[in-house]
PDB file of C-alpha atoms and ligand atoms in Angstrom:
ATOM      1  CA  MET A 176     -25.266  48.590  87.283  1.00 52.00           C
ATOM      2  CA  LYS A 177     -25.751  47.423  91.061  1.00 53.00           C
ATOM      3  CA  PHE A 178     -27.631  44.616  89.430  1.00 50.00           C
ATOM      4  CA  PHE A 179     -24.551  43.619  87.066  1.00 48.00           C
ATOM      5  CA  LEU A 180     -22.179  43.906  90.271  1.00 43.00           C
ATOM      6  CA  ALA A 181     -24.137  41.484  92.604  1.00 48.00           C
ATOM      7  CA  ALA A 182     -24.429  38.886  90.045  1.00 48.00           C
ATOM      8  CA  LEU A 183     -20.649  39.635  89.559  1.00 42.00           C
ATOM      9  CA  LEU A 184     -20.295  38.691  93.638  1.00 42.00           C
ATOM     10  CA  PHE A 185     -22.920  36.513  93.633  1.00 47.00           C
ATOM     11  CA  PHE A 186     -21.413  34.414  90.683  1.00 47.00           C
ATOM     12  CA  HIS A 187     -17.836  35.126  92.301  1.00 49.00           C
ATOM     13  CA  GLY A 188     -19.414  33.207  95.448  1.00 46.00           C
ATOM     14  CA  ILE A 189     -20.635  30.024  93.785  1.00 45.00           C
ATOM     15  CA  VAL A 190     -16.805  29.119  92.468  1.00 43.00           C
ATOM     16  CA  LEU A 191     -14.832  30.122  95.163  1.00 42.00           C
ATOM     17  CA  THR A 192     -17.360  28.349  96.817  1.00 45.00           C
ATOM     18  CA  MET A 193     -17.319  25.085  94.206  1.00 47.00           C
ATOM     19  CA  ALA A 194     -13.558  25.502  94.503  1.00 44.00           C
ATOM     20  CA  GLN A 195     -13.224  25.295  98.468  1.00 47.00           C
ATOM     21  CA  ALA A 196     -15.507  22.557  98.813  1.00 45.00           C
ATOM     22  CA  GLN A 197     -13.297  20.423  95.798  1.00 47.00           C
ATOM     23  CA  ALA A 198      -9.799  21.163  97.763  1.00 44.00           C
ATOM     24  CA  PRO A 199      -9.860  19.473 100.916  1.00 43.00           C
ATOM     25  CA  ALA A 200     -10.111  15.856  99.725  1.00 41.00           C
ATOM     26  CA  LYS A 201      -7.568  16.543  97.445  1.00 40.00           C
ATOM     27  CA  ALA A 202      -5.291  18.199  99.830  1.00 39.00           C
ATOM     28  CA  GLN A 203      -5.276  15.477 102.052  1.00 41.00           C
ATOM     29  CA  ALA A 204      -4.787  12.082 100.070  1.00 41.00           C
ATOM     30  CA  PRO A 205      -0.353  13.257  99.414  1.00 40.00           C
ATOM     31  CA  ALA A 206       0.464  13.367 102.792  1.00 42.00           C
ATOM     32  CA  PRO A 207      -0.924  10.629 105.528  1.00 40.00           C
ATOM     33  CA  GLY A 208      -0.564  12.730 108.525  1.00 40.00           C
ATOM     34  CA  PRO A 209       1.457  12.205 111.502  1.00 47.00           C
ATOM     35  CA  ALA A 210      -1.367  11.161 112.966  1.00 53.00           C
ATOM     36  CA  GLY A 211      -2.511   7.743 110.902  1.00 71.00           C
ATOM     37  CA  PRO A 212      -1.432   4.529 112.560  1.00 83.00           C
ATOM     38  CA  THR A 213       1.835   3.723 111.695  1.00 89.00           C
ATOM     39  CA  ASN A 214       2.434   2.324 107.855  1.00 94.00           C
ATOM     40  CA  VAL A 215       5.644   0.477 107.613  1.00 96.00           C
ATOM     41  CA  THR A 216       5.519   0.333 103.550  1.00 96.00           C
ATOM     42  CA  ALA A 217       5.199   3.963 103.579  1.00 96.00           C
ATOM     43  CA  ILE A 218       8.299   4.129 106.106  1.00 96.00           C
ATOM     44  CA  LEU A 219      10.532   1.705 103.863  1.00 97.00           C
ATOM     45  CA  SER A 220       9.547   4.014 100.734  1.00 96.00           C
ATOM     46  CA  LYS A 221      10.233   6.473 101.999  1.00 95.00           C
ATOM     47  CA  ALA A 222      13.801   5.311 103.024  1.00 94.00           C
ATOM     48  CA  GLY A 223      14.033   4.243  99.716  1.00 94.00           C
ATOM     49  CA  GLN A 224      16.346   1.505  97.708  1.00 95.00           C
ATOM     50  CA  PHE A 225      14.007  -1.407 100.099  1.00 97.00           C
ATOM     51  CA  THR A 226      11.578  -2.396  96.549  1.00 97.00           C
ATOM     52  CA  MET A 227      12.776  -5.836  97.221  1.00 97.00           C
ATOM     53  CA  PHE A 228      12.327  -5.991 100.396  1.00 98.00           C
ATOM     54  CA  ILE A 229       8.541  -4.227  99.782  1.00 98.00           C
ATOM     55  CA  ARG A 230       7.567  -6.305  97.373  1.00 97.00           C
ATOM     56  CA  LEU A 231       8.180  -9.502  99.604  1.00 97.00           C
ATOM     57  CA  LEU A 232       6.038  -8.022 102.743  1.00 97.00           C
ATOM     58  CA  GLN A 233       3.442  -7.282 100.490  1.00 97.00           C
ATOM     59  CA  SER A 234       2.986 -10.469  98.482  1.00 96.00           C
ATOM     60  CA  THR A 235       3.086 -12.172 101.584  1.00 97.00           C
ATOM     61  CA  GLN A 236       0.988  -9.889 103.539  1.00 96.00           C
ATOM     62  CA  GLU A 237       3.529  -9.836 106.291  1.00 96.00           C
ATOM     63  CA  ALA A 238       2.744  -5.670 105.296  1.00 96.00           C
ATOM     64  CA  ASP A 239      -0.871  -5.961 106.933  1.00 95.00           C
ATOM     65  CA  GLN A 240       0.018  -8.235 109.917  1.00 94.00           C
ATOM     66  CA  ILE A 241       2.533  -5.588 110.568  1.00 95.00           C
ATOM     67  CA  ASN A 242       0.645  -2.847 110.722  1.00 94.00           C
ATOM     68  CA  ASN A 243      -2.208  -4.808 112.897  1.00 94.00           C
ATOM     69  CA  GLN A 244      -0.027  -5.868 114.635  1.00 94.00           C
ATOM     70  CA  LEU A 245       1.775  -2.450 115.700  1.00 93.00           C
ATOM     71  CA  ASN A 246      -1.939  -0.751 115.592  1.00 91.00           C
ATOM     72  CA  ASN A 247      -2.265  -3.414 118.163  1.00 89.00           C
ATOM     73  CA  SER A 248       0.254  -4.119 120.621  1.00 81.00           C
ATOM     74  CA  ASN A 249       2.170  -2.230 123.087  1.00 83.00           C
ATOM     75  CA  SER A 250       5.552  -3.941 122.685  1.00 90.00           C
ATOM     76  CA  GLY A 251       6.473  -3.219 119.331  1.00 94.00           C
ATOM     77  CA  LEU A 252       8.724  -4.520 116.485  1.00 96.00           C
ATOM     78  CA  THR A 253      11.547  -3.918 115.087  1.00 97.00           C
ATOM     79  CA  ILE A 254      12.471  -4.824 111.455  1.00 98.00           C
ATOM     80  CA  PHE A 255      15.870  -5.779 110.503  1.00 98.00           C
ATOM     81  CA  ALA A 256      15.055  -3.821 106.291  1.00 98.00           C
ATOM     82  CA  PRO A 257      17.291  -5.698 103.841  1.00 98.00           C
ATOM     83  CA  PRO A 258      18.678  -3.537 101.167  1.00 98.00           C
ATOM     84  CA  ASP A 259      17.795  -3.772  97.241  1.00 97.00           C
ATOM     85  CA  ASN A 260      21.559  -4.890  96.527  1.00 97.00           C
ATOM     86  CA  SER A 261      21.373  -7.138  98.947  1.00 97.00           C
ATOM     87  CA  PHE A 262      18.662  -9.135  97.225  1.00 96.00           C
ATOM     88  CA  SER A 263      21.389  -8.580  93.942  1.00 95.00           C
ATOM     89  CA  ASN A 264      23.825 -10.689  95.646  1.00 94.00           C
ATOM     90  CA  LEU A 265      21.873 -14.253  96.824  1.00 95.00           C
ATOM     91  CA  LYS A 266      21.984 -16.730  95.216  1.00 93.00           C
ATOM     92  CA  SER A 267      20.774 -16.155  91.498  1.00 90.00           C
ATOM     93  CA  GLY A 268      17.495 -18.977  92.025  1.00 92.00           C
ATOM     94  CA  LEU A 269      17.177 -19.000  95.679  1.00 94.00           C
ATOM     95  CA  LEU A 270      14.804 -16.313  95.980  1.00 93.00           C
ATOM     96  CA  ASN A 271      12.210 -18.224  93.183  1.00 93.00           C
ATOM     97  CA  SER A 272      13.547 -21.445  94.482  1.00 94.00           C
ATOM     98  CA  LEU A 273      11.427 -20.954  97.455  1.00 95.00           C
ATOM     99  CA  SER A 274       7.734 -22.345  98.279  1.00 94.00           C
ATOM    100  CA  ASP A 275       5.147 -18.747  99.493  1.00 95.00           C
ATOM    101  CA  GLN A 276       5.055 -20.586 103.489  1.00 94.00           C
ATOM    102  CA  GLN A 277       8.894 -20.034 103.135  1.00 94.00           C
ATOM    103  CA  LYS A 278       8.874 -17.057 101.797  1.00 96.00           C
ATOM    104  CA  VAL A 279       6.278 -15.838 104.678  1.00 96.00           C
ATOM    105  CA  GLN A 280       9.173 -17.231 107.090  1.00 95.00           C
ATOM    106  CA  LEU A 281      11.452 -15.313 105.429  1.00 97.00           C
ATOM    107  CA  VAL A 282      10.467 -12.498 106.193  1.00 97.00           C
ATOM    108  CA  GLN A 283       9.059 -13.260 109.623  1.00 97.00           C
ATOM    109  CA  PHE A 284      12.608 -13.767 110.169  1.00 97.00           C
ATOM    110  CA  HIS A 285      13.327  -9.840 109.331  1.00 98.00           C
ATOM    111  CA  VAL A 286      10.643  -9.356 112.379  1.00 97.00           C
ATOM    112  CA  LEU A 287      11.872  -9.092 116.022  1.00 96.00           C
ATOM    113  CA  PRO A 288       7.740  -9.015 118.135  1.00 94.00           C
ATOM    114  CA  ASN A 289       9.848  -6.556 120.598  1.00 94.00           C
ATOM    115  CA  TYR A 290      11.215  -3.182 120.308  1.00 96.00           C
ATOM    116  CA  ILE A 291      14.546  -3.254 120.137  1.00 96.00           C
ATOM    117  CA  SER A 292      16.099   0.220 120.214  1.00 95.00           C
ATOM    118  CA  GLN A 293      19.881   0.208 119.117  1.00 93.00           C
ATOM    119  CA  SER A 294      21.596   0.837 122.566  1.00 92.00           C
ATOM    120  CA  GLU A 295      19.532  -2.689 123.296  1.00 95.00           C
ATOM    121  CA  PHE A 296      21.352  -4.961 121.514  1.00 95.00           C
ATOM    122  CA  GLN A 297      23.737  -4.624 124.334  1.00 94.00           C
ATOM    123  CA  THR A 298      21.373  -7.073 126.597  1.00 93.00           C
ATOM    124  CA  ALA A 299      19.747  -8.901 124.822  1.00 93.00           C
ATOM    125  CA  SER A 300      20.337 -12.109 125.158  1.00 92.00           C
ATOM    126  CA  ASN A 301      20.838 -14.703 121.998  1.00 94.00           C
ATOM    127  CA  PRO A 302      19.218 -16.041 120.332  1.00 93.00           C
ATOM    128  CA  LEU A 303      17.159 -13.419 119.493  1.00 94.00           C
ATOM    129  CA  ARG A 304      13.463 -13.790 118.837  1.00 93.00           C
ATOM    130  CA  THR A 305      12.314 -13.564 115.870  1.00 95.00           C
ATOM    131  CA  GLN A 306       8.128 -13.742 113.789  1.00 94.00           C
ATOM    132  CA  ALA A 307       9.510 -17.051 112.126  1.00 94.00           C
ATOM    133  CA  GLY A 308       9.962 -20.301 113.332  1.00 78.00           C
ATOM    134  CA  ASN A 309      11.307 -21.057 117.374  1.00 71.00           C
ATOM    135  CA  SER A 310      14.765 -19.101 117.419  1.00 63.00           C
ATOM    136  CA  ASN A 311      15.357 -21.973 120.731  1.00 64.00           C
ATOM    137  CA  ASP A 312      14.678 -25.072 118.290  1.00 71.00           C
ATOM    138  CA  GLY A 313      17.865 -24.198 116.291  1.00 75.00           C
ATOM    139  CA  GLU A 314      15.724 -23.794 112.913  1.00 84.00           C
ATOM    140  CA  TYR A 315      15.273 -20.376 112.919  1.00 91.00           C
ATOM    141  CA  PRO A 316      18.693 -18.309 115.368  1.00 92.00           C
ATOM    142  CA  LEU A 317      18.904 -15.172 114.481  1.00 95.00           C
ATOM    143  CA  ASN A 318      22.548 -14.586 117.070  1.00 96.00           C
ATOM    144  CA  ILE A 319      24.127 -10.635 117.385  1.00 96.00           C
ATOM    145  CA  THR A 320      26.794  -9.356 118.958  1.00 96.00           C
ATOM    146  CA  THR A 321      27.841  -5.759 120.173  1.00 96.00           C
ATOM    147  CA  SER A 322      30.460  -3.664 120.293  1.00 93.00           C
ATOM    148  CA  GLY A 323      29.925   0.064 120.932  1.00 88.00           C
ATOM    149  CA  ASN A 324      27.337   0.802 118.639  1.00 87.00           C
ATOM    150  CA  GLN A 325      28.441  -1.902 115.956  1.00 94.00           C
ATOM    151  CA  VAL A 326      25.849  -4.436 115.720  1.00 97.00           C
ATOM    152  CA  ASN A 327      26.920  -7.832 113.917  1.00 97.00           C
ATOM    153  CA  ILE A 328      23.787 -10.836 113.566  1.00 97.00           C
ATOM    154  CA  THR A 329      24.617 -14.322 112.179  1.00 97.00           C
ATOM    155  CA  THR A 330      21.941 -16.766 111.068  1.00 95.00           C
ATOM    156  CA  GLY A 331      24.635 -19.201 111.200  1.00 93.00           C
ATOM    157  CA  VAL A 332      24.387 -19.231 107.082  1.00 95.00           C
ATOM    158  CA  VAL A 333      24.674 -15.380 107.039  1.00 96.00           C
ATOM    159  CA  ASN A 334      27.213 -12.845 108.898  1.00 97.00           C
ATOM    160  CA  THR A 335      25.896  -9.558 108.644  1.00 98.00           C
ATOM    161  CA  THR A 336      25.637  -6.219 110.037  1.00 97.00           C
ATOM    162  CA  VAL A 337      23.359  -3.013 110.884  1.00 97.00           C
ATOM    163  CA  SER A 338      24.561  -0.413 109.048  1.00 95.00           C
ATOM    164  CA  ASN A 339      21.816   2.182 109.068  1.00 95.00           C
ATOM    165  CA  SER A 340      19.111   2.950 111.259  1.00 96.00           C
ATOM    166  CA  LEU A 341      16.271   4.245 109.313  1.00 96.00           C
ATOM    167  CA  TYR A 342      13.415   4.753 111.896  1.00 97.00           C
ATOM    168  CA  SER A 343      12.475   4.565 115.461  1.00 96.00           C
ATOM    169  CA  ASP A 344       9.293   6.112 117.621  1.00 94.00           C
ATOM    170  CA  GLY A 345       9.343   3.498 120.605  1.00 93.00           C
ATOM    171  CA  GLN A 346       7.015   1.232 118.964  1.00 94.00           C
ATOM    172  CA  LEU A 347       8.557   0.629 115.835  1.00 96.00           C
ATOM    173  CA  ALA A 348      12.608   0.168 115.144  1.00 97.00           C
ATOM    174  CA  VAL A 349      13.854  -0.339 111.870  1.00 97.00           C
ATOM    175  CA  TYR A 350      17.291  -1.176 110.669  1.00 98.00           C
ATOM    176  CA  GLN A 351      18.915  -2.159 107.929  1.00 98.00           C
ATOM    177  CA  VAL A 352      21.185  -4.649 107.685  1.00 98.00           C
ATOM    178  CA  ASP A 353      23.719  -5.566 104.990  1.00 97.00           C
ATOM    179  CA  GLN A 354      22.321  -9.358 103.892  1.00 97.00           C
ATOM    180  CA  VAL A 355      19.211 -10.467 103.547  1.00 98.00           C
ATOM    181  CA  LEU A 356      19.382 -12.775 106.395  1.00 97.00           C
ATOM    182  CA  LEU A 357      18.439 -16.249 105.695  1.00 96.00           C
ATOM    183  CA  PRO A 358      17.680 -19.205 108.080  1.00 95.00           C
ATOM    184  CA  LEU A 359      19.778 -21.879 108.985  1.00 92.00           C
ATOM    185  CA  ALA A 360      16.189 -23.717 108.326  1.00 91.00           C
ATOM    186  CA  PHE A 361      16.787 -22.819 104.470  1.00 91.00           C
ATOM    187  CA  PHE A 362      19.446 -25.600 104.665  1.00 88.00           C
ATOM    188  CA  ARG A 363      19.088 -27.960 106.354  1.00 78.00           C
ATOM    189  CA  THR A 364      19.509 -31.346 104.205  1.00 65.00           C
ATOM    190  CA  PRO A 365      15.888 -31.829 103.526  1.00 60.00           C
ATOM    191  CA  ALA A 366      14.618 -34.679 107.027  1.00 52.00           C
ATOM    192  CA  PRO A 367      11.885 -35.711 104.789  1.00 51.00           C
ATOM    193  CA  ALA A 368      10.043 -32.409 103.658  1.00 50.00           C
ATOM    194  CA  PRO A 369       6.939 -32.113 105.908  1.00 51.00           C
ATOM    195  CA  ALA A 370       4.052 -33.381 104.543  1.00 52.00           C
ATOM    196  CA  PRO A 371       3.800 -29.811 101.623  1.00 50.00           C
ATOM    197  CA  VAL A 372       0.401 -28.206 104.117  1.00 50.00           C
ATOM    198  CA  ALA A 373      -1.464 -27.974 101.282  1.00 53.00           C
ATOM    199  CA  ALA A 374      -0.775 -25.458  99.556  1.00 48.00           C
ATOM    200  CA  LYS A 375      -3.137 -21.728 100.684  1.00 49.00           C
ATOM    201  CA  PRO A 376      -4.433 -20.738  97.672  1.00 51.00           C
ATOM    202  CA  LYS A 377      -2.405 -18.208  95.654  1.00 48.00           C
ATOM    203  CA  LYS A 378      -3.363 -14.917  97.138  1.00 47.00           C
ATOM    204  CA  GLY A 379      -3.995 -12.122  95.103  1.00 47.00           C
ATOM    205  CA  ALA A 380       0.045 -12.167  93.990  1.00 44.00           C
ATOM    206  CA  LYS A 381       0.664  -8.162  94.457  1.00 46.00           C
ATOM    207  CA  GLU A 382       2.778  -6.534  91.975  1.00 44.00           C
ATOM    208  CA  ALA A 383       4.507  -4.053  94.833  1.00 42.00           C
ATOM    209  CA  ASP A 384       3.634  -0.593  93.296  1.00 41.00           C
ATOM    210  CA  THR A 385       6.231   2.233  93.635  1.00 39.00           C
ATOM    211  CA  SER A 386       4.909   5.345  95.189  1.00 40.00           C
ATOM    212  CA  ASP A 387       5.746   7.038  91.493  1.00 42.00           C
ATOM    213  CA  ASP A 388       2.923   5.763  90.853  1.00 41.00           C
ATOM    214  CA  ASP A 389       0.371   7.549  93.500  1.00 41.00           C
ATOM    215  CA  ASN A 390       2.467  10.869  92.744  1.00 40.00           C
ATOM    216  CA  THR A 391       1.536  10.786  88.847  1.00 39.00           C
ATOM    217  CA  ASP A 392      -2.489  10.092  91.014  1.00 42.00           C
ATOM    218  CA  ASP A 393      -1.771  12.906  91.875  1.00 43.00           C
ATOM    219  CA  SER A 394      -0.395  16.250  89.430  1.00 41.00           C
ATOM    220  CA  SER A 395      -3.356  14.614  87.423  1.00 41.00           C
ATOM    221  CA  GLY A 396      -5.435  14.551  90.359  1.00 40.00           C
ATOM    222  CA  ALA A 397      -4.150  18.505  90.784  1.00 42.00           C
ATOM    223  CA  ILE A 398      -4.365  18.860  86.845  1.00 40.00           C
ATOM    224  CA  GLU A 399      -8.688  17.992  87.177  1.00 43.00           C
ATOM    225  CA  LEU A 400      -8.921  20.446  89.934  1.00 42.00           C
ATOM    226  CA  VAL A 401      -7.517  23.031  87.924  1.00 42.00           C
ATOM    227  CA  ASN A 402      -9.076  22.506  84.768  1.00 46.00           C
ATOM    228  CA  PHE A 403     -12.800  21.712  87.007  1.00 45.00           C
ATOM    229  CA  GLY A 404     -12.078  25.358  88.308  1.00 45.00           C
ATOM    230  CA  LEU A 405     -11.780  26.947  85.485  1.00 43.00           C
ATOM    231  CA  SER A 406     -14.555  25.791  83.186  1.00 47.00           C
ATOM    232  CA  LYS A 407     -16.350  26.753  86.430  1.00 48.00           C
ATOM    233  CA  VAL A 408     -14.962  30.636  85.780  1.00 41.00           C
ATOM    234  CA  VAL A 409     -15.583  30.364  82.050  1.00 40.00           C
ATOM    235  CA  PHE A 410     -18.987  29.714  82.733  1.00 41.00           C
ATOM    236  CA  ALA A 411     -19.730  32.023  85.343  1.00 42.00           C
ATOM    237  CA  ALA A 412     -18.057  35.035  83.432  1.00 44.00           C
ATOM    238  CA  SER A 413     -20.211  34.082  79.942  1.00 45.00           C
ATOM    239  CA  LEU A 414     -23.348  34.298  82.077  1.00 39.00           C
ATOM    240  CA  VAL A 415     -22.405  36.841  83.460  1.00 41.00           C
ATOM    241  CA  ALA A 416     -21.457  38.532  81.032  1.00 44.00           C
ATOM    242  CA  SER A 417     -25.113  37.718  79.205  1.00 46.00           C
ATOM    243  CA  ILE A 418     -27.437  39.569  82.133  1.00 41.00           C
ATOM    244  CA  TYR A 419     -24.745  41.944  81.361  1.00 49.00           C
ATOM    245  CA  MET A 420     -26.472  42.624  77.930  1.00 49.00           C
ATOM    246  CA  VAL A 421     -29.568  41.705  78.605  1.00 48.00           C
ATOM    247  CA  LEU A 422     -29.165  44.924  81.669  1.00 50.00           C
TER     248      LEU A 422
HETATM  249  C1  LIG B 569       0.800   2.691 103.051  1.00 86.88           C
HETATM  250  O1  LIG B 569       1.996   2.822 102.377  1.00 86.88           O
HETATM  251  C2  LIG B 569       1.916   3.228 101.299  1.00 86.88           C
HETATM  252  C3  LIG B 569       2.952   3.180 100.091  1.00 86.88           C
HETATM  253  O2  LIG B 569       2.970   4.380 100.779  1.00 86.88           O
HETATM  254  C4  LIG B 569       0.307   3.165 100.572  1.00 86.88           C
HETATM  255  O3  LIG B 569       0.178   2.283  99.100  1.00 86.88           O
HETATM  256  C5  LIG B 569      -1.171   2.400 101.561  1.00 86.88           C
HETATM  257  O4  LIG B 569      -2.487   2.542 100.915  1.00 86.88           O
HETATM  258  C6  LIG B 569      -0.805   2.358 102.573  1.00 86.88           C
HETATM  259  N1  LIG B 569      -1.457   1.559 103.673  1.00 86.88           N
HETATM  260  C7  LIG B 569      -2.659   2.385 104.221  1.00 86.88           C
HETATM  261  C8  LIG B 569      -2.828   0.748 105.128  1.00 86.88           C
HETATM  262  O5  LIG B 569      -2.235   3.088 104.655  1.00 86.88           O
HETATM  263  C1  LIG B 570      -6.441   0.185 115.289  1.00 86.88           C
HETATM  264  O1  LIG B 570      -6.939  -0.442 116.520  1.00 86.88           O
HETATM  265  C2  LIG B 570      -7.833   0.358 116.899  1.00 86.88           C
HETATM  266  C3  LIG B 570      -8.978   0.005 118.108  1.00 86.88           C
HETATM  267  O2  LIG B 570      -8.142  -1.048 118.287  1.00 86.88           O
HETATM  268  C4  LIG B 570      -9.747   0.454 115.669  1.00 86.88           C
HETATM  269  O3  LIG B 570     -10.563   0.949 116.175  1.00 86.88           O
HETATM  270  C5  LIG B 570      -8.876   1.067 114.525  1.00 86.88           C
HETATM  271  O4  LIG B 570      -9.949   0.217 113.264  1.00 86.88           O
HETATM  272  C6  LIG B 570      -7.503   0.467 113.905  1.00 86.88           C
HETATM  273  N1  LIG B 570      -6.677   0.858 113.303  1.00 86.88           N
HETATM  274  C7  LIG B 570      -6.557  -0.101 111.658  1.00 86.88           C
HETATM  275  C8  LIG B 570      -6.290   1.018 110.688  1.00 86.88           C
HETATM  276  O5  LIG B 570      -6.524  -1.016 111.977  1.00 86.88           O
HETATM  277  C1  LIG B 571      31.551  -7.614 113.773  1.00 86.88           C
HETATM  278  O1  LIG B 571      32.235  -8.036 112.001  1.00 86.88           O
HETATM  279  C2  LIG B 571      32.728  -7.331 111.441  1.00 86.88           C
HETATM  280  C3  LIG B 571      33.386  -7.763 109.891  1.00 86.88           C
HETATM  281  O2  LIG B 571      32.691  -8.935 110.082  1.00 86.88           O
HETATM  282  C4  LIG B 571      34.276  -7.839 113.086  1.00 86.88           C
HETATM  283  O3  LIG B 571      35.326  -6.996 111.901  1.00 86.88           O
HETATM  284  C5  LIG B 571      33.757  -7.311 113.925  1.00 86.88           C
HETATM  285  O4  LIG B 571      35.276  -7.262 114.198  1.00 86.88           O
HETATM  286  C6  LIG B 571      32.447  -7.365 114.606  1.00 86.88           C
HETATM  287  N1  LIG B 571      32.155  -7.036 115.397  1.00 86.88           N
HETATM  288  C7  LIG B 571      31.515  -7.355 116.108  1.00 86.88           C
HETATM  289  C8  LIG B 571      30.840  -6.553 117.767  1.00 86.88           C
HETATM  290  O5  LIG B 571      31.284  -8.665 116.568  1.00 86.88           O
HETATM  291  C1  LIG B 572      23.329 -18.319 118.915  1.00 86.88           C
HETATM  292  O1  LIG B 572      23.413 -18.378 120.150  1.00 86.88           O
HETATM  293  C2  LIG B 572      23.050 -19.726 121.494  1.00 86.88           C
HETATM  294  C3  LIG B 572      23.422 -18.962 122.575  1.00 86.88           C
HETATM  295  O2  LIG B 572      24.635 -18.477 123.081  1.00 86.88           O
HETATM  296  C4  LIG B 572      24.167 -21.064 121.118  1.00 86.88           C
HETATM  297  O3  LIG B 572      23.422 -22.276 121.854  1.00 86.88           O
HETATM  298  C5  LIG B 572      23.680 -20.889 118.979  1.00 86.88           C
HETATM  299  O4  LIG B 572      24.767 -21.752 118.886  1.00 86.88           O
HETATM  300  C6  LIG B 572      24.414 -19.568 118.620  1.00 86.88           C
HETATM  301  N1  LIG B 572      23.796 -19.915 117.100  1.00 86.88           N
HETATM  302  C7  LIG B 572      24.974 -18.913 116.739  1.00 86.88           C
HETATM  303  C8  LIG B 572      24.317 -19.396 114.369  1.00 86.88           C
HETATM  304  O5  LIG B 572      25.427 -18.462 116.562  1.00 86.88           O
HETATM  305  C1  LIG B 573      30.377 -15.682 110.056  1.00 86.88           C
HETATM  306  O1  LIG B 573      31.878 -15.518 111.399  1.00 86.88           O
HETATM  307  C2  LIG B 573      32.143 -16.891 112.229  1.00 86.88           C
HETATM  308  C3  LIG B 573      32.056 -16.784 113.909  1.00 86.88           C
HETATM  309  O2  LIG B 573      32.772 -14.918 113.194  1.00 86.88           O
HETATM  310  C4  LIG B 573      32.655 -17.650 111.329  1.00 86.88           C
HETATM  311  O3  LIG B 573      32.943 -19.417 112.304  1.00 86.88           O
HETATM  312  C5  LIG B 573      32.001 -18.109 110.323  1.00 86.88           C
HETATM  313  O4  LIG B 573      32.422 -19.039 109.277  1.00 86.88           O
HETATM  314  C6  LIG B 573      31.394 -16.774 109.856  1.00 86.88           C
HETATM  315  N1  LIG B 573      29.606 -17.655 108.596  1.00 86.88           N
HETATM  316  C7  LIG B 573      30.194 -17.358 107.521  1.00 86.88           C
HETATM  317  C8  LIG B 573      28.361 -17.549 106.613  1.00 86.88           C
HETATM  318  O5  LIG B 573      30.554 -16.074 106.588  1.00 86.88           O
END
């Protein structure tokens, strides 16, 4: 009987140890801790309604650029994020008519190379510097006008307004804008088109995954863990039972 109890405790210990060894790796996956580097994709998918902008950020590799810049610079960044409905308001076919290079510039036009808090807009001077082109050569101007908390934006093509502050941590600010910010450069009567720069080989135009996929993975992972644990328990129980019978 003593041996039976000892065996039971022994196998119980093995099962617990195995379950514990498995658990932490799985538990860390769903929640990227706040300590990790800032992830602009994660911020936008948490805000919801930004799948088109996220897709552009990813297909142009700008999401990685931005994350790297945030990890390596002290001046921070400001991002104007247009929601999905603003993309459906674009003239149809416009997005598809852009070259890969223009798509990069479109995304970069929504990113300012410094952190601007809501109150700092009031003292910012026009044109604002963006990561696209040169704000002073008249091709990529982005001007704002403010009144109290209201911030309006004009690009010379689009007039819109900052409708919401989505994220701000002193290094990265993300604001929702009501329209896609189209730069003047895209609409200038074509000066002899700049010799099509040997189009970069299409970098893996990864389609943006929605975060739903991650959730599915995580839950199925959890089920696997439960199954794994259960089979161990059954195995241990049958071992204990056979030892008991031998005695
Ligand atoms: C950033 O977040 C997205 C969505 O949550 C995720 O798919 C991606 O792997 C993350 N990137 C990094 C570098 O953590
Ligand atoms: C962030 O920067 C640090 C130091 O520059 C570097 O060691 C680290 O690998 C970077 N992390 C990412 C995710 O790029
Ligand atoms: C912003 O735009 C709105 C709508 O076009 C206008 O009514 C408002 O006066 C503008 N405010 C500023 C500060 O430019
Ligand atoms: C932006 O502001 C600058 C400086 O005030 C001005 O010269 C330029 O015409 C403005 N551009 C647009 C599109 O409003
Ligand atoms: C944007 O606003 C300016 C000044 O209020 C106006 O002159 C211009 O026509 C507007 N542009 C568009 C595209 O609505």
